[in-house]
Each structure stands twice: as C-alpha cells, then as structure tokens.
Amino acid sequence: MSKIETICVQGGYTPRNGEPRQIPIVQSTTFKYDTSEDMAKLFDLEESGYFYTRLQNPTNDYVAKKICEMEGGTAAMLTSSGQAASFFSIFNIAGCGDHVVSSSTIYGGTYNLFAVTMKRMGIEFTFVSPDATEEELDAAFRPNTKAVFGETIANPALAVLDIEKFAKAAHSHGVPLIVDNTFATPVNCRPFEWGADIVTHSTTKYLDGHGAAVGGCIVDSGKFDWMAHADKFPGLCTPDESYHGITYAEKFGKEGAFITKATAQLMRDFGSIQSPQNAFLLNLGLESVHLRIRRHCENALKMAQFLKSDSRVAWVSYCGLEGDKYYELAKKYLPDGSCGVVSFGVKGGRKAAEKFMKHLKIIAIETHVADARSCCLHPASATHRQMTDEELYAAGVSPDLVRLSVGIENADDLIADVKQALDQI
Ligand SMILES: *Cc1c(COP(=O)(O)O)cnc(C)c1O
C-alpha cells in the first residue's frame, strides 16, 4: 500500500503504454455500443461500463477512485456538490418514516437539509451534542433509526467528533456511522480507521483547495454488514424492482452495495453528477492537498496563538491549540494537524466583529472556507442567518463568532492584516 502522499499524486489512474499521463477529460454525455445486447448488460448491472454521464463518467471515476484510496475505502462516487453527497449518503438507506441521529454541530447547509428539507420528506432527525455521553447517545436511538451522522471537525464550531464513541453507539444499534470528513481531509484523518462506515466530502473545500469547482464525494469502507441487519435496510437487502430484481447487498457484497445503489438509483433519478471538467480540476487539487494542508495547519496554529495573546479577542477556538476544549481529541484523531480554520470572538460582540471584518485587506469576506486564499465569515449574519439564537448555540455558533479560514499565504502577512483590523475597532 502506497503512503497518502503518493496516492494524492498518482492514485486512481494508471495509464498504460502510450496513454495520456494526466487523466483524460471524457467530455461526452453518451457512449457507443455495437449491439443492443452489449448495452443491455450494462443496464442490468451485469457488466460495468458507461452509457450516460448522468450516472457515471470515466473522468469522475478516476478521481473518485483516488479519493477512495486516500480514505482506505472499497468504493466511491463523485457528486455535484457536498450537499448532494450528504443527501445521498442518508437517502440511500433512509426513507419516509425513518429516523437518523446526527451531531448538532454540523455545517449550516447540512443542518438545513436534515432539519427542514429531509424532514419534509418524512425523515426525522434527532440532534445530539458531539460531547454527549454514551448513555445520552443511546437514548437518541429509536427502532426506526437508520444511521448516525457527524463531522470529523465541525464547520464552523470546530468540535472534534469522538469517532470511536459515535461508531460504537451506531454499531450497537445495527446502523452505520456516516462521517463528513471535509475539514480534516483524508491526509489528516481517515475515519474508517476509527470505525466509521461511510465518509462524505464537500470536495469544494481543501480537496479542490483553489476555489475552482463545487463538488462532493461519498466513500464506502466496505465494512458495514447490511445483510446482518437486513430488516433495517430493505433497499439494499431486498430486490430492486427498478433494476430487474437485483439485491444490491447480495450481488455487490459489503464492498460495493452502497455505492452501486447510490449510482444506479439515486444518480439515475436525481442526476446530481459532477461535470467531468470539475472532476479534472478537483484532481489537480488532490495532487497537492498533502502539501497544502500542512501549510494551512501551520499558519492556522500561528494565527490561533496570536489571537489568543491579543487582549481585544474574547475567545479563540482551534482544536490544534493547546488548552482548547477539543485539543485532546484532536491529538488522538488528528495527530499530524487538524485544519486551517480558526474561530474567535472579538470583544464588543456582533458590532465589533462586523467592523473588524470590514478593515481586513488580505483576508477576504466570503462564504467559502478551506481555500488557498485566506477568507473569513460572520456565520450569524450569513450562512446561519435562518437559525434562532438557541439553534445557533446548539450548533456551537455564538453570535460574535468570526470564522477565519487561514490560507497558505505568508503567516506573518496574515497576522499583520488581522492586527491592523483589530487596531481599527
Ligand atoms: C461546504 C460544506 C458542505 C457542503 O458542500 P457544498 O460543496 O458547498 O455543497 C458540507 N459539509 C461541510 C463540512 C462543508 O464545509
């Protein structure tokens, strides 16, 4: 097995004699066959191959395979966005009348997807604190619970998920743990090594890293035994009449059932495919993510240390900073570094935070994070604005919170920028 740096550069695609060194962009909606029988085998999932880019495309599959290798999984697919990845990861195994347990500290968009849109589809979510005890976690389960969901490092609360604790709770109730690994990246944490079953990504963030392409990814560890809990997962363990009676868990096993069903059913019906062009751009990002994430972490730690030492800053949250609430968990799950995002509060609350941000020169105000270029956001007035104060606190977002995504510029320049903006409050 190659090490992560080698997989980042060379994983997923191995050209044969005379083939392009870089992955080809297969800019084609459709694929040609000699006979109808050949194509029928694809439709029946008897053979793997391509027929229409709404479901699958070779460029996407090269890139999905690389991320799969980075995470140590058995199967993976790209999606059009991180939102589509989160939605598919749940909807693939839960439907109307089902229930999911989720950490409360999750990305605002995911919270909205779960608490509002998927609730309207008849799927009920119970939100639990990432710091919940085993007993509190157990109490959140119901007979119709189908999955547990959390983020390795929560955006923007920066809570570190105790993956082993959440996996244990999920498995003792016969359901998989799905982990959104966007902020940590597989360079810094591979949730499968700690018991997670499915990993999702917004590849829009560090994996692309250049603010160039929106995208998502789902990876399966191949470890969850669907057939052992067949009563809970009829979609995987009983025949799919829309696919000629195929039973995914039987035909594709633990290693392939989840991703095959998500591709054959959900991608077919929802069409949330990533464009091959974007997959190509994503792959360029993947080739350097192992270098970039190191610099992000170095710069973020320097920034967090500076903020901590400045009297105008009310509080700092960075799980890589000694003394942080999540420092010990970060040491366990993220020993090589956590991420480039630092949260802090400016003394003077919401008003002071807005004034501070207005005076930044290098660091830009954006709804984006995890980009080579430093940027920052005030979630209470942007991404999380539809949430009540109560919901904000439950999601780990106080009204004065500034989320600073530290880029890979020179750390001294970034700190000087923050310093001069603080001077002007
Ligand atoms: C941004 C983000 C998402 C959503 O991803 P999009 O690519 O914007 O759809 C999901 N989870 C986390 C942790 C994110 O940061």
Short mmCIF file of C-alpha atoms in Angstrom, two decimals, residues 64-65 67-78 85 89 92-93 171 176-179 191-193 195-201 217-226 236 248-249 252-263:
data_model
loop_
_atom_site.label_atom_id
_atom_site.label_comp_id
_atom_site.label_asym_id
_atom_site.label_seq_id
_atom_site.Cartn_x
_atom_site.Cartn_y
_atom_site.Cartn_z
CA ALA A 64 -13.44 9.01 -7.08
CA LYS A 65 -11.03 6.07 -7.08
CA ILE A 67 -10.27 9.70 -3.01
CA CYS A 68 -11.36 6.11 -2.24
CA GLU A 69 -7.70 5.09 -1.96
CA MET A 70 -6.91 8.15 0.16
CA GLU A 71 -9.68 7.20 2.62
CA GLY A 72 -8.88 3.48 2.53
CA GLY A 73 -12.35 2.55 1.24
CA THR A 74 -13.68 -0.03 -1.21
CA ALA A 75 -15.94 2.09 -3.48
CA ALA A 76 -16.61 5.77 -4.10
CA MET A 77 -18.56 8.18 -6.26
CA LEU A 78 -18.35 11.88 -7.01
CA ALA A 85 -23.14 13.82 -1.07
CA SER A 89 -25.44 9.24 1.97
CA ASN A 92 -29.59 5.76 0.15
CA ILE A 93 -30.56 3.94 3.37
CA HIS A 171 -22.98 -0.31 15.67
CA PRO A 176 -23.69 2.70 10.09
CA LEU A 177 -21.79 5.83 11.12
CA ILE A 178 -21.51 8.40 8.32
CA VAL A 179 -18.74 10.96 8.78
CA PRO A 191 -12.40 7.96 9.81
CA PHE A 192 -12.58 4.32 8.60
CA GLU A 193 -9.55 3.56 10.79
CA GLY A 195 -14.84 2.66 12.92
CA ALA A 196 -16.77 4.96 10.57
CA ASP A 197 -18.61 3.14 7.76
CA ILE A 198 -19.29 5.82 5.16
CA VAL A 199 -17.35 9.04 4.55
CA THR A 200 -18.64 12.10 2.71
CA HIS A 201 -16.83 15.18 1.44
CA CYS A 217 -17.76 12.61 -2.83
CA ILE A 218 -19.08 9.55 -0.98
CA VAL A 219 -16.74 6.72 0.04
CA ASP A 220 -17.75 3.32 1.44
CA SER A 221 -15.46 1.47 3.87
CA GLY A 222 -16.95 -1.83 2.70
CA LYS A 223 -17.16 -2.92 6.34
CA PHE A 224 -20.82 -2.50 7.24
CA ASP A 225 -22.71 -5.80 7.04
CA TRP A 226 -26.06 -4.75 5.54
CA LEU A 236 -30.06 -2.82 -0.08
CA TYR A 248 -27.52 -4.92 -4.11
CA ALA A 249 -26.09 -6.39 -0.90
CA PHE A 252 -22.17 -6.45 -4.89
CA GLY A 253 -21.39 -7.50 -1.30
CA LYS A 254 -20.40 -5.28 1.59
CA GLU A 255 -17.68 -3.69 -0.55
CA GLY A 256 -19.86 -2.40 -3.37
CA ALA A 257 -23.56 -2.42 -2.47
CA PHE A 258 -23.86 1.10 -1.05
CA ILE A 259 -22.15 2.96 -3.90
CA THR A 260 -23.74 0.79 -6.62
CA LYS A 261 -27.22 1.52 -5.27
CA ALA A 262 -26.48 5.23 -4.90
CA THR A 263 -25.26 5.33 -8.50
#
